[in-house]
């Protein structure tokens, strides 16, 4: 029996959850069809090239898993397939934590999250910059286990604050506990459209510009982002990762950190 | 040069567009055969792009298959070798919602569940809930005339359509329905045309506020005839339930549906269940678990017949708090007299898992079998005969059970599920036998799954010479014949419909000559929703329960033709309006069978605004209109008096009782007008209408 058998005969019941299938309108992006293609690759009837094109129609948002009443571990199976089919993106070495303070702000861009936290908490805050946003690319990278253990070592015993869903997902993968920065300073962020990582109201599970999709199918990633913006009437997002992705796709939004920095200035 | 629309010729896109959810295709795929591959997949984003693609296809003579989400189970969206697939899903705009008129505009490629989620955020619902809601599009619902689980409350999908935009190779972009060019017959021709006449690009739909209250109950009925009587009495008593679902004794027995939930996990039975599941998980056993029972379907059907008795009826009401209270109280009184009240649990359980049926067929394919469903419809008096005939026909090759989930005052739909074992030939034999039995018993071959290629021959036989109506439309809309060739209707040997016995008293149908005036027709009993001429008010000027006609018969080209075998059929477009103008001789319509009636009137400043508010409060009066400047409101059935009290509370100054007198509904043409227009003569939930040409 193949891991994809149930999906192959399913009437594509996860389609409404999948942001890529919705935003790209491509039938090939419905997880059920990806499963069918990957089954064909395993059976020798589909080329590795087509299988790779199929397995990368994914933001790894996990919505298909949420929507599957038969509890097939689709995201995990897709991650495995991608590991076999597409070369891992380059990863920069993990930097050291800058400062010995109890609270560490982990940020994926140059904006100074630590400064916001210092002023709001009234105590020093250390910094950890991750150039590659950790994210799903990191989780799928063959070196992730080693990186996860490094992360655990560097952040052991500290309070970890994040504003970026990509970073948050990598921390979850590395089993490092963290707090959302807005929670830590007691700010509500509920009126902002949420992302897959932060929860909250969302027009699609993800704007689509995340993960393998943006690397391998940039036009589809931009399409998904545009539909996300149209459905959600988005002006503000909580999650910096969503903000970055939407910005990349040409949808200008402000995130929590933009507003917090503005208030600080 | 810029392409006329986005397209792909990549292998993964062509393969993914090759088949829909027709179980015959699933069986093929499982057994290693591939489906016909399209040459190209297009994703137009608006009607101009659709028009350009259709023009190019017509010029090149390339067949075009329109695909929504491909959840169709009849092969309608299955590719044709070398065709172009026009995928509608890039037409994905939702809104705007008009909270005043209770309407929403939506592009055809929008996913059903995503629309419902979006409406829920705005406090509204479409009320359309097919089991496939998560995996189908609104365009597919319109094109294949879908029906949802709450059809007796919100209507079937075409009841929700106020207008549509569609593109055909011959006619370009057309707007039909309310406010558009074209008649009700044009809209009727479009809905159910399954991509053979035009591509639907946008719809305007009627929406309702999210229900204030939902009431659900299960009843154990001693046998099928009693259960059928119960459903019929509810529907003919104007009680407007939202859900009426009957599981046949086999389905009830296999699903353990009338046993309380806790027994499922109690003691030994749960141990056996766990043990069986574990055995089933052993790889060598997995594929064979169903092999023996499915190899002996005849025996299994007889065993089931022997052990099964009693059936479960799930009934529900939803909507306005007070109206649900009044209707459910009367409904419960009626059902208590016929069956055993099992409380809310079976109903709640059904509601919580109402889409779970969609997951039930996969394990059968995984174990090397095939499974499929067939939904037919007929008058009350034909139900048991049709049920028996289909079971007998399918029995040699498949295990069969059934439920009923769409009922009307005049009859209902039977939904058969069957599972067997074997190759495509066995599968096809099973279907041929089933469809033959349906046609011979006088029922319609499809209530809501449509036709596609699976039922094309059977539907062509059913519709008979009225197919000329569709052919005439096809000749103008698709002169090059590129839209879905060989689908929906095909050439079949002339086959006269089986003799139509006169309706039995329980059918609640009157019959008479087309053209007879209302008084003459009323001699056989008061029409449930009176209109003076066939085909009556267009769809956007009436509500789902205001069905003017059921059957229309006549001679087309000298051959007998009978449409409306069931209270509703999805065998292509509704050709009754066409037949009405091309050879109809007799018609049948619902008549009011229930004795209780109450009528009241009021002189109010804005009668049409008040009338619309009554409709919006879910009151569904059997009579509603203006007589000599007064608003007249009438209710029929066991809840008539309770509803009258609720209505009176909502009318300024209250309603004064008057003797019951049939209230004719005006004929078209009407035009929408403000609902406080003193000349208005008809109201629906979304607007009021006045006769064309008359001024305030
Ligand atoms: C698990 C499951 C449960 C189901 N339950 C129900 C149910 O409860 N009620 C019900 O009614 N149906 C049900 N169906 C059947 C199916 O969902 C409906 O027929 C639905 O209307 C199809 O919509 P779609 O978008 O998937 O259309 P598709 O399957 O893509 O197409 C169906 C037909 O319509 C045509 N078409 C699609 N879009 C357009 C358009 N925009 N313009 C012109 N033609 C078009 C296609 O060419 C094809 O002929 C079920 C199916 C499955 C798999």
PDB file of C-alpha atoms in Angstrom, chain B residues 279-478:
ATOM      1  CA  UNK B 279      -7.048  -7.109  11.860  1.00  0.00           C
ATOM      2  CA  UNK B 280      -8.017  -4.792   9.014  1.00  0.00           C
ATOM      3  CA  UNK B 281      -4.790  -2.881   9.428  1.00  0.00           C
ATOM      4  CA  UNK B 282      -2.698  -5.948   8.561  1.00  0.00           C
ATOM      5  CA  UNK B 283      -1.575  -5.241   4.985  1.00  0.00           C
ATOM      6  CA  UNK B 284      -2.449  -8.653   3.581  1.00  0.00           C
ATOM      7  CA  UNK B 285      -5.924  -8.560   5.079  1.00  0.00           C
ATOM      8  CA  UNK B 286      -6.689  -4.943   4.281  1.00  0.00           C
ATOM      9  CA  UNK B 287      -7.369  -5.401   0.610  1.00  0.00           C
ATOM     10  CA  UNK B 288      -9.430  -8.537   1.137  1.00  0.00           C
ATOM     11  CA  UNK B 289     -11.706  -7.475   3.989  1.00  0.00           C
ATOM     12  CA  UNK B 290     -14.546  -6.541   1.723  1.00  0.00           C
ATOM     13  CA  UNK B 291     -13.803  -9.063  -0.946  1.00  0.00           C
ATOM     14  CA  UNK B 292     -16.147 -11.788   0.252  1.00  0.00           C
ATOM     15  CA  UNK B 293     -19.222  -9.704   1.051  1.00  0.00           C
ATOM     16  CA  UNK B 294     -18.893  -7.668  -2.145  1.00  0.00           C
ATOM     17  CA  UNK B 295     -18.459 -10.837  -4.200  1.00  0.00           C
ATOM     18  CA  UNK B 296     -21.843 -12.093  -2.989  1.00  0.00           C
ATOM     19  CA  UNK B 297     -24.007  -8.998  -3.173  1.00  0.00           C
ATOM     20  CA  UNK B 298     -27.292 -10.840  -3.789  1.00  0.00           C
ATOM     21  CA  UNK B 299     -26.842 -12.932  -0.663  1.00  0.00           C
ATOM     22  CA  UNK B 300     -25.797  -9.921   1.379  1.00  0.00           C
ATOM     23  CA  UNK B 301     -28.796  -7.898   0.252  1.00  0.00           C
ATOM     24  CA  UNK B 302     -31.111 -10.750   1.325  1.00  0.00           C
ATOM     25  CA  UNK B 303     -29.357 -11.073   4.691  1.00  0.00           C
ATOM     26  CA  UNK B 304     -29.745  -7.341   5.241  1.00  0.00           C
ATOM     27  CA  UNK B 305     -33.399  -7.513   4.283  1.00  0.00           C
ATOM     28  CA  UNK B 306     -33.875 -10.235   6.868  1.00  0.00           C
ATOM     29  CA  UNK B 307     -32.259  -8.391   9.763  1.00  0.00           C
ATOM     30  CA  UNK B 308     -33.401  -4.889   8.963  1.00  0.00           C
ATOM     31  CA  UNK B 309     -36.598  -3.366  10.184  1.00  0.00           C
ATOM     32  CA  UNK B 310     -37.481   0.097  11.331  1.00  0.00           C
ATOM     33  CA  UNK B 311     -35.888   3.214  10.008  1.00  0.00           C
ATOM     34  CA  UNK B 312     -34.543   6.499  11.241  1.00  0.00           C
ATOM     35  CA  UNK B 313     -36.074   9.812  10.269  1.00  0.00           C
ATOM     36  CA  UNK B 314     -34.084  12.961  11.048  1.00  0.00           C
ATOM     37  CA  UNK B 315     -36.122  16.152  10.984  1.00  0.00           C
ATOM     38  CA  UNK B 316     -35.093  19.727  11.622  1.00  0.00           C
ATOM     39  CA  UNK B 317     -36.198  23.343  11.468  1.00  0.00           C
ATOM     40  CA  UNK B 318     -34.071  26.464  11.386  1.00  0.00           C
ATOM     41  CA  UNK B 319     -34.496  30.187  11.013  1.00  0.00           C
ATOM     42  CA  UNK B 320     -36.456  32.730  13.012  1.00  0.00           C
ATOM     43  CA  UNK B 321     -36.706  31.783  16.704  1.00  0.00           C
ATOM     44  CA  UNK B 322     -40.502  32.100  16.966  1.00  0.00           C
ATOM     45  CA  UNK B 323     -41.281  30.513  13.623  1.00  0.00           C
ATOM     46  CA  UNK B 324     -39.027  27.536  14.357  1.00  0.00           C
ATOM     47  CA  UNK B 325     -40.847  27.174  17.690  1.00  0.00           C
ATOM     48  CA  UNK B 326     -44.280  27.166  16.036  1.00  0.00           C
ATOM     49  CA  UNK B 327     -43.413  24.848  13.146  1.00  0.00           C
ATOM     50  CA  UNK B 328     -41.389  22.351  15.169  1.00  0.00           C
ATOM     51  CA  UNK B 329     -44.117  22.079  17.820  1.00  0.00           C
ATOM     52  CA  UNK B 330     -46.689  21.118  15.176  1.00  0.00           C
ATOM     53  CA  UNK B 331     -44.203  18.893  13.363  1.00  0.00           C
ATOM     54  CA  UNK B 332     -43.296  17.052  16.563  1.00  0.00           C
ATOM     55  CA  UNK B 333     -46.986  16.488  17.381  1.00  0.00           C
ATOM     56  CA  UNK B 334     -47.470  14.909  14.000  1.00  0.00           C
ATOM     57  CA  UNK B 335     -44.356  12.733  14.176  1.00  0.00           C
ATOM     58  CA  UNK B 336     -45.073  11.552  17.725  1.00  0.00           C
ATOM     59  CA  UNK B 337     -48.265   9.977  16.420  1.00  0.00           C
ATOM     60  CA  UNK B 338     -46.373   7.932  13.838  1.00  0.00           C
ATOM     61  CA  UNK B 339     -43.054   6.998  15.389  1.00  0.00           C
ATOM     62  CA  UNK B 340     -40.887   7.037  18.481  1.00  0.00           C
ATOM     63  CA  UNK B 341     -39.127  10.249  19.468  1.00  0.00           C
ATOM     64  CA  UNK B 342     -35.413   9.514  19.937  1.00  0.00           C
ATOM     65  CA  UNK B 343     -34.614  13.023  21.132  1.00  0.00           C
ATOM     66  CA  UNK B 344     -32.152  15.528  19.754  1.00  0.00           C
ATOM     67  CA  UNK B 345     -29.100  13.255  19.693  1.00  0.00           C
ATOM     68  CA  UNK B 346     -29.565  11.490  16.312  1.00  0.00           C
ATOM     69  CA  UNK B 347     -30.274  14.840  14.670  1.00  0.00           C
ATOM     70  CA  UNK B 348     -27.345  16.600  16.310  1.00  0.00           C
ATOM     71  CA  UNK B 349     -25.119  13.676  15.430  1.00  0.00           C
ATOM     72  CA  UNK B 350     -26.171  13.860  11.804  1.00  0.00           C
ATOM     73  CA  UNK B 351     -25.609  17.626  11.754  1.00  0.00           C
ATOM     74  CA  UNK B 352     -22.135  17.363  13.264  1.00  0.00           C
ATOM     75  CA  UNK B 353     -21.064  14.756  10.720  1.00  0.00           C
ATOM     76  CA  UNK B 354     -23.219  15.892   7.814  1.00  0.00           C
ATOM     77  CA  UNK B 355     -20.356  15.968   5.338  1.00  0.00           C
ATOM     78  CA  UNK B 356     -18.751  12.765   6.599  1.00  0.00           C
ATOM     79  CA  UNK B 357     -20.465  10.688   3.917  1.00  0.00           C
ATOM     80  CA  UNK B 358     -17.941  12.152   1.497  1.00  0.00           C
ATOM     81  CA  UNK B 359     -15.225  10.155   3.212  1.00  0.00           C
ATOM     82  CA  UNK B 360     -17.055   6.853   3.165  1.00  0.00           C
ATOM     83  CA  UNK B 361     -16.345   5.639  -0.342  1.00  0.00           C
ATOM     84  CA  UNK B 362     -12.532   5.749  -0.280  1.00  0.00           C
ATOM     85  CA  UNK B 363     -12.019   2.625   1.845  1.00  0.00           C
ATOM     86  CA  UNK B 364     -14.064   0.582  -0.629  1.00  0.00           C
ATOM     87  CA  UNK B 365     -11.825   1.558  -3.562  1.00  0.00           C
ATOM     88  CA  UNK B 366      -8.750   1.008  -1.423  1.00  0.00           C
ATOM     89  CA  UNK B 367      -9.949  -2.524  -0.817  1.00  0.00           C
ATOM     90  CA  UNK B 368     -10.393  -3.249  -4.489  1.00  0.00           C
ATOM     91  CA  UNK B 369     -14.128  -2.654  -4.771  1.00  0.00           C
ATOM     92  CA  UNK B 370     -16.194   0.058  -6.401  1.00  0.00           C
ATOM     93  CA  UNK B 371     -18.807   2.288  -4.868  1.00  0.00           C
ATOM     94  CA  UNK B 372     -21.204   4.789  -6.332  1.00  0.00           C
ATOM     95  CA  UNK B 373     -24.414   6.641  -5.636  1.00  0.00           C
ATOM     96  CA  UNK B 374     -27.558   7.307  -7.653  1.00  0.00           C
ATOM     97  CA  UNK B 375     -30.180   9.880  -6.752  1.00  0.00           C
ATOM     98  CA  UNK B 376     -33.549   9.578  -8.432  1.00  0.00           C
ATOM     99  CA  UNK B 377     -36.842  11.339  -7.791  1.00  0.00           C
ATOM    100  CA  UNK B 378     -40.531  10.588  -8.259  1.00  0.00           C
ATOM    101  CA  UNK B 379     -44.024  11.227  -6.971  1.00  0.00           C
ATOM    102  CA  UNK B 380     -45.012   9.858  -3.552  1.00  0.00           C
ATOM    103  CA  UNK B 381     -47.132   7.113  -5.111  1.00  0.00           C
ATOM    104  CA  UNK B 382     -44.149   5.859  -7.177  1.00  0.00           C
ATOM    105  CA  UNK B 383     -41.594   5.833  -4.359  1.00  0.00           C
ATOM    106  CA  UNK B 384     -41.865   2.315  -3.083  1.00  0.00           C
ATOM    107  CA  UNK B 385     -42.124   0.836  -6.563  1.00  0.00           C
ATOM    108  CA  UNK B 386     -39.023   2.710  -7.697  1.00  0.00           C
ATOM    109  CA  UNK B 387     -37.147   1.759  -4.538  1.00  0.00           C
ATOM    110  CA  UNK B 388     -37.956  -1.942  -4.985  1.00  0.00           C
ATOM    111  CA  UNK B 389     -37.220  -1.907  -8.728  1.00  0.00           C
ATOM    112  CA  UNK B 390     -33.776  -0.365  -8.304  1.00  0.00           C
ATOM    113  CA  UNK B 391     -32.817  -2.614  -5.420  1.00  0.00           C
ATOM    114  CA  UNK B 392     -33.809  -5.656  -7.423  1.00  0.00           C
ATOM    115  CA  UNK B 393     -31.941  -4.478 -10.515  1.00  0.00           C
ATOM    116  CA  UNK B 394     -28.706  -3.672  -8.683  1.00  0.00           C
ATOM    117  CA  UNK B 395     -28.753  -6.636  -6.307  1.00  0.00           C
ATOM    118  CA  UNK B 396     -26.983  -9.205  -8.536  1.00  0.00           C
ATOM    119  CA  UNK B 397     -23.822  -7.093  -8.765  1.00  0.00           C
ATOM    120  CA  UNK B 398     -23.772  -4.752  -5.770  1.00  0.00           C
ATOM    121  CA  UNK B 399     -24.821  -4.318  -2.180  1.00  0.00           C
ATOM    122  CA  UNK B 400     -27.365  -1.530  -2.059  1.00  0.00           C
ATOM    123  CA  UNK B 401     -28.927   0.754   0.522  1.00  0.00           C
ATOM    124  CA  UNK B 402     -30.731   4.064   0.372  1.00  0.00           C
ATOM    125  CA  UNK B 403     -31.777   7.219   2.122  1.00  0.00           C
ATOM    126  CA  UNK B 404     -34.111  10.070   1.246  1.00  0.00           C
ATOM    127  CA  UNK B 405     -32.897  13.580   1.867  1.00  0.00           C
ATOM    128  CA  UNK B 406     -34.828  15.875  -0.471  1.00  0.00           C
ATOM    129  CA  UNK B 407     -38.602  15.952  -0.188  1.00  0.00           C
ATOM    130  CA  UNK B 408     -41.330  18.156  -1.593  1.00  0.00           C
ATOM    131  CA  UNK B 409     -45.092  18.303  -1.158  1.00  0.00           C
ATOM    132  CA  UNK B 410     -45.459  16.200  -4.308  1.00  0.00           C
ATOM    133  CA  UNK B 411     -42.758  13.536  -3.812  1.00  0.00           C
ATOM    134  CA  UNK B 412     -39.099  13.065  -3.089  1.00  0.00           C
ATOM    135  CA  UNK B 413     -35.701  11.815  -4.059  1.00  0.00           C
ATOM    136  CA  UNK B 414     -34.214   8.419  -3.222  1.00  0.00           C
ATOM    137  CA  UNK B 415     -30.433   8.345  -2.852  1.00  0.00           C
ATOM    138  CA  UNK B 416     -29.066   4.848  -3.457  1.00  0.00           C
ATOM    139  CA  UNK B 417     -25.547   3.893  -2.406  1.00  0.00           C
ATOM    140  CA  UNK B 418     -24.116   0.733  -3.862  1.00  0.00           C
ATOM    141  CA  UNK B 419     -20.848  -1.125  -3.605  1.00  0.00           C
ATOM    142  CA  UNK B 420     -19.589  -4.075  -5.593  1.00  0.00           C
ATOM    143  CA  UNK B 421     -16.507  -5.808  -6.753  1.00  0.00           C
ATOM    144  CA  UNK B 422     -15.163  -6.230 -10.253  1.00  0.00           C
ATOM    145  CA  UNK B 423     -13.836  -4.352 -13.257  1.00  0.00           C
ATOM    146  CA  UNK B 424     -15.293  -1.570 -15.391  1.00  0.00           C
ATOM    147  CA  UNK B 425     -17.630  -4.056 -17.095  1.00  0.00           C
ATOM    148  CA  UNK B 426     -19.285  -5.096 -13.826  1.00  0.00           C
ATOM    149  CA  UNK B 427     -19.498  -1.453 -12.808  1.00  0.00           C
ATOM    150  CA  UNK B 428     -21.172  -0.521 -16.111  1.00  0.00           C
ATOM    151  CA  UNK B 429     -23.566  -3.471 -15.929  1.00  0.00           C
ATOM    152  CA  UNK B 430     -24.654  -2.338 -12.492  1.00  0.00           C
ATOM    153  CA  UNK B 431     -25.341   1.185 -13.748  1.00  0.00           C
ATOM    154  CA  UNK B 432     -27.170   0.047 -16.881  1.00  0.00           C
ATOM    155  CA  UNK B 433     -29.490  -2.128 -14.827  1.00  0.00           C
ATOM    156  CA  UNK B 434     -30.099   0.623 -12.295  1.00  0.00           C
ATOM    157  CA  UNK B 435     -30.909   3.307 -14.867  1.00  0.00           C
ATOM    158  CA  UNK B 436     -33.181   0.967 -16.825  1.00  0.00           C
ATOM    159  CA  UNK B 437     -35.156   0.261 -13.663  1.00  0.00           C
ATOM    160  CA  UNK B 438     -35.500   3.976 -12.953  1.00  0.00           C
ATOM    161  CA  UNK B 439     -36.711   4.833 -16.440  1.00  0.00           C
ATOM    162  CA  UNK B 440     -39.176   1.949 -16.503  1.00  0.00           C
ATOM    163  CA  UNK B 441     -40.623   2.929 -13.152  1.00  0.00           C
ATOM    164  CA  UNK B 442     -41.316   6.453 -14.410  1.00  0.00           C
ATOM    165  CA  UNK B 443     -38.909   8.263 -12.104  1.00  0.00           C
ATOM    166  CA  UNK B 444     -36.286  10.830 -13.087  1.00  0.00           C
ATOM    167  CA  UNK B 445     -32.754   9.512 -13.481  1.00  0.00           C
ATOM    168  CA  UNK B 446     -31.164  12.361 -11.566  1.00  0.00           C
ATOM    169  CA  UNK B 447     -32.313  14.596  -8.769  1.00  0.00           C
ATOM    170  CA  UNK B 448     -29.113  16.591  -8.206  1.00  0.00           C
ATOM    171  CA  UNK B 449     -25.958  14.942  -9.553  1.00  0.00           C
ATOM    172  CA  UNK B 450     -26.661  15.958 -13.127  1.00  0.00           C
ATOM    173  CA  UNK B 451     -25.959  13.958 -16.245  1.00  0.00           C
ATOM    174  CA  UNK B 452     -22.381  14.301 -17.547  1.00  0.00           C
ATOM    175  CA  UNK B 453     -21.458  11.349 -19.691  1.00  0.00           C
ATOM    176  CA  UNK B 454     -22.544   8.670 -17.210  1.00  0.00           C
ATOM    177  CA  UNK B 455     -26.248   9.376 -17.605  1.00  0.00           C
ATOM    178  CA  UNK B 456     -26.264  10.992 -21.063  1.00  0.00           C
ATOM    179  CA  UNK B 457     -28.147   8.146 -22.749  1.00  0.00           C
ATOM    180  CA  UNK B 458     -30.623   7.700 -19.921  1.00  0.00           C
ATOM    181  CA  UNK B 459     -31.271  11.442 -19.624  1.00  0.00           C
ATOM    182  CA  UNK B 460     -31.780  11.728 -23.381  1.00  0.00           C
ATOM    183  CA  UNK B 461     -34.345   8.953 -23.210  1.00  0.00           C
ATOM    184  CA  UNK B 462     -36.016  10.590 -20.217  1.00  0.00           C
ATOM    185  CA  UNK B 463     -36.265  14.039 -21.775  1.00  0.00           C
ATOM    186  CA  UNK B 464     -37.297  12.547 -25.115  1.00  0.00           C
ATOM    187  CA  UNK B 465     -38.283  14.897 -27.908  1.00  0.00           C
ATOM    188  CA  UNK B 466     -38.044  17.973 -25.632  1.00  0.00           C
ATOM    189  CA  UNK B 467     -34.317  17.667 -26.244  1.00  0.00           C
ATOM    190  CA  UNK B 468     -35.168  19.782 -29.309  1.00  0.00           C
ATOM    191  CA  UNK B 469     -35.369  22.777 -26.962  1.00  0.00           C
ATOM    192  CA  UNK B 470     -31.789  22.257 -25.863  1.00  0.00           C
ATOM    193  CA  UNK B 471     -30.663  21.588 -29.451  1.00  0.00           C
ATOM    194  CA  UNK B 472     -32.174  24.871 -30.608  1.00  0.00           C
ATOM    195  CA  UNK B 473     -30.303  26.728 -27.874  1.00  0.00           C
ATOM    196  CA  UNK B 474     -27.122  24.814 -28.718  1.00  0.00           C
ATOM    197  CA  UNK B 475     -27.375  25.806 -32.399  1.00  0.00           C
ATOM    198  CA  UNK B 476     -27.294  29.504 -31.530  1.00  0.00           C
ATOM    199  CA  UNK B 477     -25.060  29.472 -28.485  1.00  0.00           C
ATOM    200  CA  UNK B 478     -22.480  26.955 -29.665  1.00  0.00           C
TER     201      UNK B 478
END
